[in-house]
Amino acid sequence: MNSLLIWGTILVSMLGIGYLNLTDSKRRRSHQLEPVKTRRLLWPARALVFAPGVALIAMGHWAGFTIWLGALTVLGWVMVGITPNTYRHIRSDMIALAVRARLQVADYLTPLSQIGALVSQKVSTRLVGVSLGSRRLGPTPADAALVKTLEARVAALEAQVRELEEKSSVTDGDGKYVIAYPAAE
């Protein structure tokens, strides 16, 4: 909750800084842009910049206020440092990236959803023992054979473990390594 509050205050303040940045007549003139035709709303924009900080102070969220103040300073300098031409290039690149990403997601989404449906169908048929193709209930003979094979393998491994536990020490095939078990009390 606290991080969402801080990010929200930073976003609101950056909207105000962005508005002031885009409508500043000296900045527009230095970049050979036309002046803004409408009346600038300076006081509402300034309120938009500083109101979140005042709200953080009023709530007693001093750590959040410090983070907001630092982020506002750094992001404000970054925003002002970007020229309008650079902003246009960044904006067009971001739009192209979003379109490409959307197309790629759409290309992968359909096969992935089909694979997910297939996997969930296979898992559910294995767990329940229902074959959707033949509408037959219960495990198949292949499933029963697999279970018997696995049970036999488990029994063999358990027998090997019992043999090893009965010995006081075990060596490998070459006799190089010896594992000694403590005597049972």
PDB file of C-alpha atoms in Angstrom:
ATOM      1  CA  MET A   1       0.000   0.000   0.000  1.00  0.00           C
ATOM      2  CA  ASN A   2       2.759   2.430   0.892  1.00  0.00           C
ATOM      3  CA  SER A   3       4.670   1.849  -2.340  1.00  0.00           C
ATOM      4  CA  LEU A   4       1.480   2.323  -4.379  1.00  0.00           C
ATOM      5  CA  LEU A   5       0.837   5.563  -2.520  1.00  0.00           C
ATOM      6  CA  ILE A   6       4.351   6.811  -3.242  1.00  0.00           C
ATOM      7  CA  TRP A   7       4.214   5.802  -6.918  1.00  0.00           C
ATOM      8  CA  GLY A   8       0.823   7.475  -7.216  1.00  0.00           C
ATOM      9  CA  THR A   9       2.095  10.743  -5.755  1.00  0.00           C
ATOM     10  CA  ILE A  10       5.127  10.654  -8.061  1.00  0.00           C
ATOM     11  CA  LEU A  11       2.903  10.046 -11.087  1.00  0.00           C
ATOM     12  CA  VAL A  12       0.534  12.902 -10.212  1.00  0.00           C
ATOM     13  CA  SER A  13       3.434  15.292  -9.678  1.00  0.00           C
ATOM     14  CA  MET A  14       5.078  14.234 -12.939  1.00  0.00           C
ATOM     15  CA  LEU A  15       1.842  14.974 -14.791  1.00  0.00           C
ATOM     16  CA  GLY A  16       2.002  18.528 -13.454  1.00  0.00           C
ATOM     17  CA  ILE A  17       5.670  18.901 -14.369  1.00  0.00           C
ATOM     18  CA  GLY A  18       4.951  17.504 -17.833  1.00  0.00           C
ATOM     19  CA  TYR A  19       2.179  20.045 -18.386  1.00  0.00           C
ATOM     20  CA  LEU A  20       4.397  22.922 -17.228  1.00  0.00           C
ATOM     21  CA  ASN A  21       7.226  21.600 -19.413  1.00  0.00           C
ATOM     22  CA  LEU A  22       5.097  21.341 -22.552  1.00  0.00           C
ATOM     23  CA  THR A  23       3.467  24.760 -22.187  1.00  0.00           C
ATOM     24  CA  ASP A  24       6.522  26.810 -21.179  1.00  0.00           C
ATOM     25  CA  SER A  25       6.807  29.623 -23.724  1.00  0.00           C
ATOM     26  CA  LYS A  26      10.580  30.139 -23.333  1.00  0.00           C
ATOM     27  CA  ARG A  27      11.259  26.439 -23.769  1.00  0.00           C
ATOM     28  CA  ARG A  28       8.999  26.253 -26.817  1.00  0.00           C
ATOM     29  CA  ARG A  29      10.655  29.305 -28.340  1.00  0.00           C
ATOM     30  CA  SER A  30      14.185  27.926 -27.788  1.00  0.00           C
ATOM     31  CA  HIS A  31      13.201  24.736 -29.627  1.00  0.00           C
ATOM     32  CA  GLN A  32      11.559  26.672 -32.488  1.00  0.00           C
ATOM     33  CA  LEU A  33       8.048  25.462 -31.615  1.00  0.00           C
ATOM     34  CA  GLU A  34       4.878  27.478 -31.948  1.00  0.00           C
ATOM     35  CA  PRO A  35       3.597  29.100 -28.763  1.00  0.00           C
ATOM     36  CA  VAL A  36       0.678  27.498 -26.976  1.00  0.00           C
ATOM     37  CA  LYS A  37      -2.585  28.981 -28.253  1.00  0.00           C
ATOM     38  CA  THR A  38      -4.626  28.374 -25.103  1.00  0.00           C
ATOM     39  CA  ARG A  39      -4.243  30.024 -21.736  1.00  0.00           C
ATOM     40  CA  ARG A  40      -1.746  28.267 -19.456  1.00  0.00           C
ATOM     41  CA  LEU A  41      -3.167  26.948 -16.205  1.00  0.00           C
ATOM     42  CA  LEU A  42      -0.187  27.663 -13.985  1.00  0.00           C
ATOM     43  CA  TRP A  43      -1.752  27.459 -10.535  1.00  0.00           C
ATOM     44  CA  PRO A  44      -3.611  24.181 -11.074  1.00  0.00           C
ATOM     45  CA  ALA A  45      -0.464  22.668 -12.583  1.00  0.00           C
ATOM     46  CA  ARG A  46       1.658  23.851  -9.663  1.00  0.00           C
ATOM     47  CA  ALA A  47      -0.935  22.468  -7.270  1.00  0.00           C
ATOM     48  CA  LEU A  48      -0.779  19.166  -9.149  1.00  0.00           C
ATOM     49  CA  VAL A  49       3.001  19.134  -8.645  1.00  0.00           C
ATOM     50  CA  PHE A  50       3.106  20.005  -4.945  1.00  0.00           C
ATOM     51  CA  ALA A  51      -0.199  18.692  -3.531  1.00  0.00           C
ATOM     52  CA  PRO A  52       0.975  15.063  -3.312  1.00  0.00           C
ATOM     53  CA  GLY A  53       3.973  16.118  -1.196  1.00  0.00           C
ATOM     54  CA  VAL A  54       1.715  18.133   1.102  1.00  0.00           C
ATOM     55  CA  ALA A  55      -0.592  15.118   1.377  1.00  0.00           C
ATOM     56  CA  LEU A  56       2.326  12.868   2.346  1.00  0.00           C
ATOM     57  CA  ILE A  57       3.390  15.354   5.035  1.00  0.00           C
ATOM     58  CA  ALA A  58      -0.177  15.617   6.327  1.00  0.00           C
ATOM     59  CA  MET A  59      -0.363  11.826   6.633  1.00  0.00           C
ATOM     60  CA  GLY A  60       2.957  11.777   8.489  1.00  0.00           C
ATOM     61  CA  HIS A  61       4.524   9.591   5.818  1.00  0.00           C
ATOM     62  CA  TRP A  62       7.974  11.174   6.066  1.00  0.00           C
ATOM     63  CA  ALA A  63       9.867   8.393   4.325  1.00  0.00           C
ATOM     64  CA  GLY A  64       7.404   8.565   1.442  1.00  0.00           C
ATOM     65  CA  PHE A  65       7.817  12.346   1.316  1.00  0.00           C
ATOM     66  CA  THR A  66      11.597  11.961   1.067  1.00  0.00           C
ATOM     67  CA  ILE A  67      11.277   9.383  -1.711  1.00  0.00           C
ATOM     68  CA  TRP A  68       8.726  11.579  -3.522  1.00  0.00           C
ATOM     69  CA  LEU A  69      10.988  14.619  -3.237  1.00  0.00           C
ATOM     70  CA  GLY A  70      14.024  12.740  -4.604  1.00  0.00           C
ATOM     71  CA  ALA A  71      12.049  11.159  -7.439  1.00  0.00           C
ATOM     72  CA  LEU A  72      10.449  14.483  -8.315  1.00  0.00           C
ATOM     73  CA  THR A  73      13.871  16.112  -8.543  1.00  0.00           C
ATOM     74  CA  VAL A  74      15.496  13.408 -10.633  1.00  0.00           C
ATOM     75  CA  LEU A  75      12.537  12.717 -12.939  1.00  0.00           C
ATOM     76  CA  GLY A  76      11.890  16.451 -13.329  1.00  0.00           C
ATOM     77  CA  TRP A  77      15.446  17.010 -14.523  1.00  0.00           C
ATOM     78  CA  VAL A  78      15.160  14.033 -16.875  1.00  0.00           C
ATOM     79  CA  MET A  79      11.869  15.306 -18.272  1.00  0.00           C
ATOM     80  CA  VAL A  80      13.199  18.826 -18.824  1.00  0.00           C
ATOM     81  CA  GLY A  81      16.435  17.470 -20.310  1.00  0.00           C
ATOM     82  CA  ILE A  82      14.609  15.688 -23.098  1.00  0.00           C
ATOM     83  CA  THR A  83      14.184  17.940 -26.118  1.00  0.00           C
ATOM     84  CA  PRO A  84      10.901  17.889 -28.058  1.00  0.00           C
ATOM     85  CA  ASN A  85      12.559  16.157 -31.027  1.00  0.00           C
ATOM     86  CA  THR A  86      13.996  13.478 -28.760  1.00  0.00           C
ATOM     87  CA  TYR A  87      10.588  13.143 -27.141  1.00  0.00           C
ATOM     88  CA  ARG A  88       8.998  12.600 -30.569  1.00  0.00           C
ATOM     89  CA  HIS A  89      11.553   9.900 -31.410  1.00  0.00           C
ATOM     90  CA  ILE A  90      11.047   8.184 -28.051  1.00  0.00           C
ATOM     91  CA  ARG A  91       7.277   8.377 -28.460  1.00  0.00           C
ATOM     92  CA  SER A  92       7.339   6.896 -31.972  1.00  0.00           C
ATOM     93  CA  ASP A  93       9.753   4.155 -30.850  1.00  0.00           C
ATOM     94  CA  MET A  94       7.520   3.319 -27.870  1.00  0.00           C
ATOM     95  CA  ILE A  95       4.442   3.140 -30.111  1.00  0.00           C
ATOM     96  CA  ALA A  96       6.274   0.899 -32.590  1.00  0.00           C
ATOM     97  CA  LEU A  97       7.502  -1.299 -29.732  1.00  0.00           C
ATOM     98  CA  ALA A  98       3.993  -1.570 -28.301  1.00  0.00           C
ATOM     99  CA  VAL A  99       2.546  -2.516 -31.683  1.00  0.00           C
ATOM    100  CA  ARG A 100       5.284  -5.104 -32.246  1.00  0.00           C
ATOM    101  CA  ALA A 101       4.842  -6.524 -28.750  1.00  0.00           C
ATOM    102  CA  ARG A 102       1.095  -6.718 -29.209  1.00  0.00           C
ATOM    103  CA  LEU A 103       1.503  -8.555 -32.494  1.00  0.00           C
ATOM    104  CA  GLN A 104       4.029 -10.950 -30.978  1.00  0.00           C
ATOM    105  CA  VAL A 105       1.771 -11.620 -28.001  1.00  0.00           C
ATOM    106  CA  ALA A 106      -1.123 -12.282 -30.358  1.00  0.00           C
ATOM    107  CA  ASP A 107       1.047 -14.643 -32.420  1.00  0.00           C
ATOM    108  CA  TYR A 108       2.072 -16.641 -29.343  1.00  0.00           C
ATOM    109  CA  LEU A 109      -1.158 -16.423 -27.405  1.00  0.00           C
ATOM    110  CA  THR A 110      -3.229 -18.729 -29.595  1.00  0.00           C
ATOM    111  CA  PRO A 111      -0.711 -21.620 -29.739  1.00  0.00           C
ATOM    112  CA  LEU A 112       0.055 -21.243 -26.021  1.00  0.00           C
ATOM    113  CA  SER A 113      -3.601 -21.361 -25.097  1.00  0.00           C
ATOM    114  CA  GLN A 114      -4.030 -24.429 -27.299  1.00  0.00           C
ATOM    115  CA  ILE A 115      -1.030 -26.116 -25.669  1.00  0.00           C
ATOM    116  CA  GLY A 116      -2.337 -25.192 -22.219  1.00  0.00           C
ATOM    117  CA  ALA A 117      -5.736 -26.657 -23.010  1.00  0.00           C
ATOM    118  CA  LEU A 118      -4.131 -29.826 -24.374  1.00  0.00           C
ATOM    119  CA  VAL A 119      -1.895 -30.237 -21.308  1.00  0.00           C
ATOM    120  CA  SER A 120      -4.748 -29.647 -18.889  1.00  0.00           C
ATOM    121  CA  GLN A 121      -6.871 -32.159 -20.834  1.00  0.00           C
ATOM    122  CA  LYS A 122      -4.099 -34.779 -20.707  1.00  0.00           C
ATOM    123  CA  VAL A 123      -3.489 -34.186 -16.990  1.00  0.00           C
ATOM    124  CA  SER A 124      -7.172 -34.401 -16.160  1.00  0.00           C
ATOM    125  CA  THR A 125      -7.597 -37.595 -18.189  1.00  0.00           C
ATOM    126  CA  ARG A 126      -4.598 -39.160 -16.444  1.00  0.00           C
ATOM    127  CA  LEU A 127      -5.809 -38.167 -12.986  1.00  0.00           C
ATOM    128  CA  VAL A 128      -9.405 -39.223 -13.475  1.00  0.00           C
ATOM    129  CA  GLY A 129      -8.711 -42.087 -15.836  1.00  0.00           C
ATOM    130  CA  VAL A 130     -11.136 -40.798 -18.446  1.00  0.00           C
ATOM    131  CA  SER A 131     -10.220 -41.094 -22.095  1.00  0.00           C
ATOM    132  CA  LEU A 132     -12.047 -38.290 -23.872  1.00  0.00           C
ATOM    133  CA  GLY A 133     -11.477 -39.845 -27.286  1.00  0.00           C
ATOM    134  CA  SER A 134     -13.176 -43.163 -26.551  1.00  0.00           C
ATOM    135  CA  ARG A 135     -15.345 -42.035 -23.608  1.00  0.00           C
ATOM    136  CA  ARG A 136     -14.076 -44.996 -21.573  1.00  0.00           C
ATOM    137  CA  LEU A 137     -13.880 -44.779 -17.787  1.00  0.00           C
ATOM    138  CA  GLY A 138     -11.123 -46.251 -15.647  1.00  0.00           C
ATOM    139  CA  PRO A 139      -7.422 -46.841 -16.171  1.00  0.00           C
ATOM    140  CA  THR A 140      -6.202 -48.333 -19.407  1.00  0.00           C
ATOM    141  CA  PRO A 141      -4.255 -51.645 -19.541  1.00  0.00           C
ATOM    142  CA  ALA A 142      -1.119 -49.642 -20.331  1.00  0.00           C
ATOM    143  CA  ASP A 143      -1.630 -47.665 -17.123  1.00  0.00           C
ATOM    144  CA  ALA A 144      -1.995 -50.870 -15.094  1.00  0.00           C
ATOM    145  CA  ALA A 145       1.195 -52.308 -16.635  1.00  0.00           C
ATOM    146  CA  LEU A 146       3.091 -49.092 -15.853  1.00  0.00           C
ATOM    147  CA  VAL A 147       1.899 -49.153 -12.242  1.00  0.00           C
ATOM    148  CA  LYS A 148       3.018 -52.791 -11.845  1.00  0.00           C
ATOM    149  CA  THR A 149       6.442 -51.995 -13.319  1.00  0.00           C
ATOM    150  CA  LEU A 150       6.895 -49.037 -10.983  1.00  0.00           C
ATOM    151  CA  GLU A 151       5.776 -51.050  -7.940  1.00  0.00           C
ATOM    152  CA  ALA A 152       8.308 -53.788  -8.788  1.00  0.00           C
ATOM    153  CA  ARG A 153      11.093 -51.193  -9.139  1.00  0.00           C
ATOM    154  CA  VAL A 154      10.182 -49.619  -5.786  1.00  0.00           C
ATOM    155  CA  ALA A 155      10.205 -53.047  -4.098  1.00  0.00           C
ATOM    156  CA  ALA A 156      13.674 -53.802  -5.557  1.00  0.00           C
ATOM    157  CA  LEU A 157      15.051 -50.476  -4.340  1.00  0.00           C
ATOM    158  CA  GLU A 158      13.595 -51.003  -0.869  1.00  0.00           C
ATOM    159  CA  ALA A 159      15.269 -54.425  -0.730  1.00  0.00           C
ATOM    160  CA  GLN A 160      18.621 -52.856  -1.650  1.00  0.00           C
ATOM    161  CA  VAL A 161      18.192 -50.243   1.079  1.00  0.00           C
ATOM    162  CA  ARG A 162      17.434 -52.968   3.660  1.00  0.00           C
ATOM    163  CA  GLU A 163      20.574 -54.894   2.599  1.00  0.00           C
ATOM    164  CA  LEU A 164      22.719 -51.781   2.937  1.00  0.00           C
ATOM    165  CA  GLU A 165      21.266 -50.942   6.346  1.00  0.00           C
ATOM    166  CA  GLU A 166      22.083 -54.475   7.620  1.00  0.00           C
ATOM    167  CA  LYS A 167      25.777 -54.110   6.753  1.00  0.00           C
ATOM    168  CA  SER A 168      28.082 -52.132   9.033  1.00  0.00           C
ATOM    169  CA  SER A 169      30.035 -50.701   6.071  1.00  0.00           C
ATOM    170  CA  VAL A 170      29.667 -50.519   2.307  1.00  0.00           C
ATOM    171  CA  THR A 171      32.369 -50.238  -0.375  1.00  0.00           C
ATOM    172  CA  ASP A 172      31.984 -49.343  -3.980  1.00  0.00           C
ATOM    173  CA  GLY A 173      32.723 -51.866  -6.730  1.00  0.00           C
ATOM    174  CA  ASP A 174      36.481 -51.098  -6.782  1.00  0.00           C
ATOM    175  CA  GLY A 175      36.829 -51.142  -2.992  1.00  0.00           C
ATOM    176  CA  LYS A 176      38.120 -47.564  -2.953  1.00  0.00           C
ATOM    177  CA  TYR A 177      35.387 -45.835  -0.979  1.00  0.00           C
ATOM    178  CA  VAL A 178      34.020 -47.117   2.304  1.00  0.00           C
ATOM    179  CA  ILE A 179      30.923 -45.849   4.048  1.00  0.00           C
ATOM    180  CA  ALA A 180      30.733 -46.950   7.657  1.00  0.00           C
ATOM    181  CA  TYR A 181      27.383 -46.957   9.424  1.00  0.00           C
ATOM    182  CA  PRO A 182      27.218 -46.439  13.178  1.00  0.00           C
ATOM    183  CA  ALA A 183      26.271 -49.505  15.169  1.00  0.00           C
ATOM    184  CA  ALA A 184      22.598 -49.716  16.035  1.00  0.00           C
ATOM    185  CA  GLU A 185      21.923 -49.403  19.740  1.00  0.00           C
TER     186      GLU A 185
END
